[in-house]
Amino acid sequence: MALIVQKYGGSSVGTIDRIRNVARRLMDTQAGGNEVVAVVSAMSGITDKLIGLAHQVMDDPPERELDMLVSTGEQQSVALLCMAIADMGGKAVSFTGAQAGICTYGSHTRGRIESIAPARIITALQEGNIVVCAGFQGMTPGGEIHTLGRGGSDLSAIALAAAVKADICQIYTDVDGVYTCDPRVVKNARKIPVLSYEEMLEMASSGSKVMQARSVELAKKFGVIFEVRNSMNNNPGTIVQEENHAMESLAVRGVSIERNQARVTVSGITAPVAYTALILTALAEAEINIDMIVANTAHDGKARQSFTMNMNELGAAQAALKNVLPQLGAEARLETEAGLAKLSVVGVGMRSNSGVAATVFRALADAGIPTGMIATSEIRISTTVEASDIEEAARVVHEAFHLEREN
Ligand code: ASP
Ligand code: MG
């Protein structure tokens, strides 16, 4: 008998028919001789709708009340799912995050999980129930409801899987798994059967929207093996686990793309050496997330520094940097460029295979695609390109590494 945690995202429970589909799947899993814990998101669109309602009432709603409101989305779906199971003759019980024993700390709307006391879940399982937990929420020791940040049901599922020592955590979504590239862009992209935590992390934070990056970090920390699967079929998905030797044989496992990127450049800097600290502090104080950083000094001795960020942070970044410009020198000025995209190749095999960067940039050059800023980690190479070039860029790089081939 295995203990299985299954997480169903908003699209998987988006209609009553789909809720029945999930109920059936949970019952089938239990009938196969397993203990089953489900973690469920709000029906698709509900979280956004609730946030929208709040903003109709006032511009800047108190975060405590936002948590109170938004956490009801998951309470609806867990209750409806248990009703669907009851209607099919099964036995299920729903729990809020607090009832499931999820204890949180930190700030409202971005709570963090402190600990999980799964005693009630274990008892309910022993009584023969399918246990259905609300994702994306928990409670402080003082009794305040927290939500865990957008996409936080993934985090709830991984944390619960660790707490109940599940044999596997299955993340059900509306795609068959993690692909070598977005199949809408690269027609012959393939599903990747096994990925390492590191690769999944790099892909999640470089544009592959399959899973929240924080949850992958947690899974890695606690060694929770998880599988990304499709809730509408029974195809095997992508298993994410500790790195092994076989994964290193391929230099590149996948190509991620991220649109809506912008670049800001501060040029003409004549201030003393601490200018990078000045600039980064101004951006950090404005809570702006920057991605790539490039700095250099021109032959006239003036320095330039460029950053990339998401398009929707551009306005705030400009405002924050305007304030520090006078400290950077009399001729310091800001240039911005919108309409960029980022292409990344990811693979643990990059550590031991040389020539990966050369292959990426040769493929792009042969296709006549200009590249901009470049950033690398041990297992990732990223470059910016014009937004209008990103799809072609993904196709030629995917092809250059023969990712369409079975290996
Ligand atoms: N319903 C929440 C959201 O939309 C949590 C989740 O779906 O994971 O962010
Ligand atoms: Mg999600």
PDB file of C-alpha atoms and ligand atoms in Angstrom, residues 7 9-10 41-42 47-48 70 74 135-136 149-154, ligand 1:
ATOM      1  CA  LYS A   7      -2.434  17.971  -6.227  1.00  0.00           C
ATOM      2  CA  GLY A   9      -4.677  22.806 -10.032  1.00  0.00           C
ATOM      3  CA  GLY A  10      -7.450  25.257 -10.830  1.00  0.00           C
ATOM      4  CA  SER A  41      -6.589  24.814  -5.840  1.00  0.00           C
ATOM      5  CA  ALA A  42      -9.539  27.130  -6.291  1.00  0.00           C
ATOM      6  CA  THR A  47      -8.745  33.618  -7.093  1.00  0.00           C
ATOM      7  CA  ASP A  48      -8.460  36.414  -9.671  1.00  0.00           C
ATOM      8  CA  VAL A  70      -9.070  34.694  -1.191  1.00  0.00           C
ATOM      9  CA  GLU A  74      -9.966  26.737  -2.051  1.00  0.00           C
ATOM     10  CA  GLY A 135      -4.103  24.317  -1.013  1.00  0.00           C
ATOM     11  CA  PHE A 136      -2.514  27.776  -0.807  1.00  0.00           C
ATOM     12  CA  GLY A 149       1.559  33.464  -2.658  1.00  0.00           C
ATOM     13  CA  ARG A 150       0.192  32.841  -6.139  1.00  0.00           C
ATOM     14  CA  GLY A 151       0.500  29.258  -7.258  1.00  0.00           C
ATOM     15  CA  GLY A 152       0.906  28.307  -3.587  1.00  0.00           C
ATOM     16  CA  SER A 153      -1.097  25.081  -3.799  1.00  0.00           C
ATOM     17  CA  ASP A 154       1.998  23.430  -5.255  1.00  0.00           C
TER      18      ASP A 154
HETATM   19  N1  ASP B   1      -5.594  29.601  -6.196  1.00  0.00           N
HETATM   20  C1  ASP B   1      -4.296  30.108  -5.937  1.00  0.00           C
HETATM   21  C2  ASP B   1      -3.762  30.908  -7.118  1.00  0.00           C
HETATM   22  O1  ASP B   1      -4.412  31.079  -8.096  1.00  0.00           O
HETATM   23  C3  ASP B   1      -3.324  29.055  -5.559  1.00  0.00           C
HETATM   24  C4  ASP B   1      -3.033  28.026  -6.643  1.00  0.00           C
HETATM   25  O2  ASP B   1      -3.780  27.905  -7.598  1.00  0.00           O
HETATM   26  O3  ASP B   1      -2.026  27.333  -6.517  1.00  0.00           O
HETATM   27  O4  ASP B   1      -2.668  31.408  -7.048  1.00  0.00           O
END
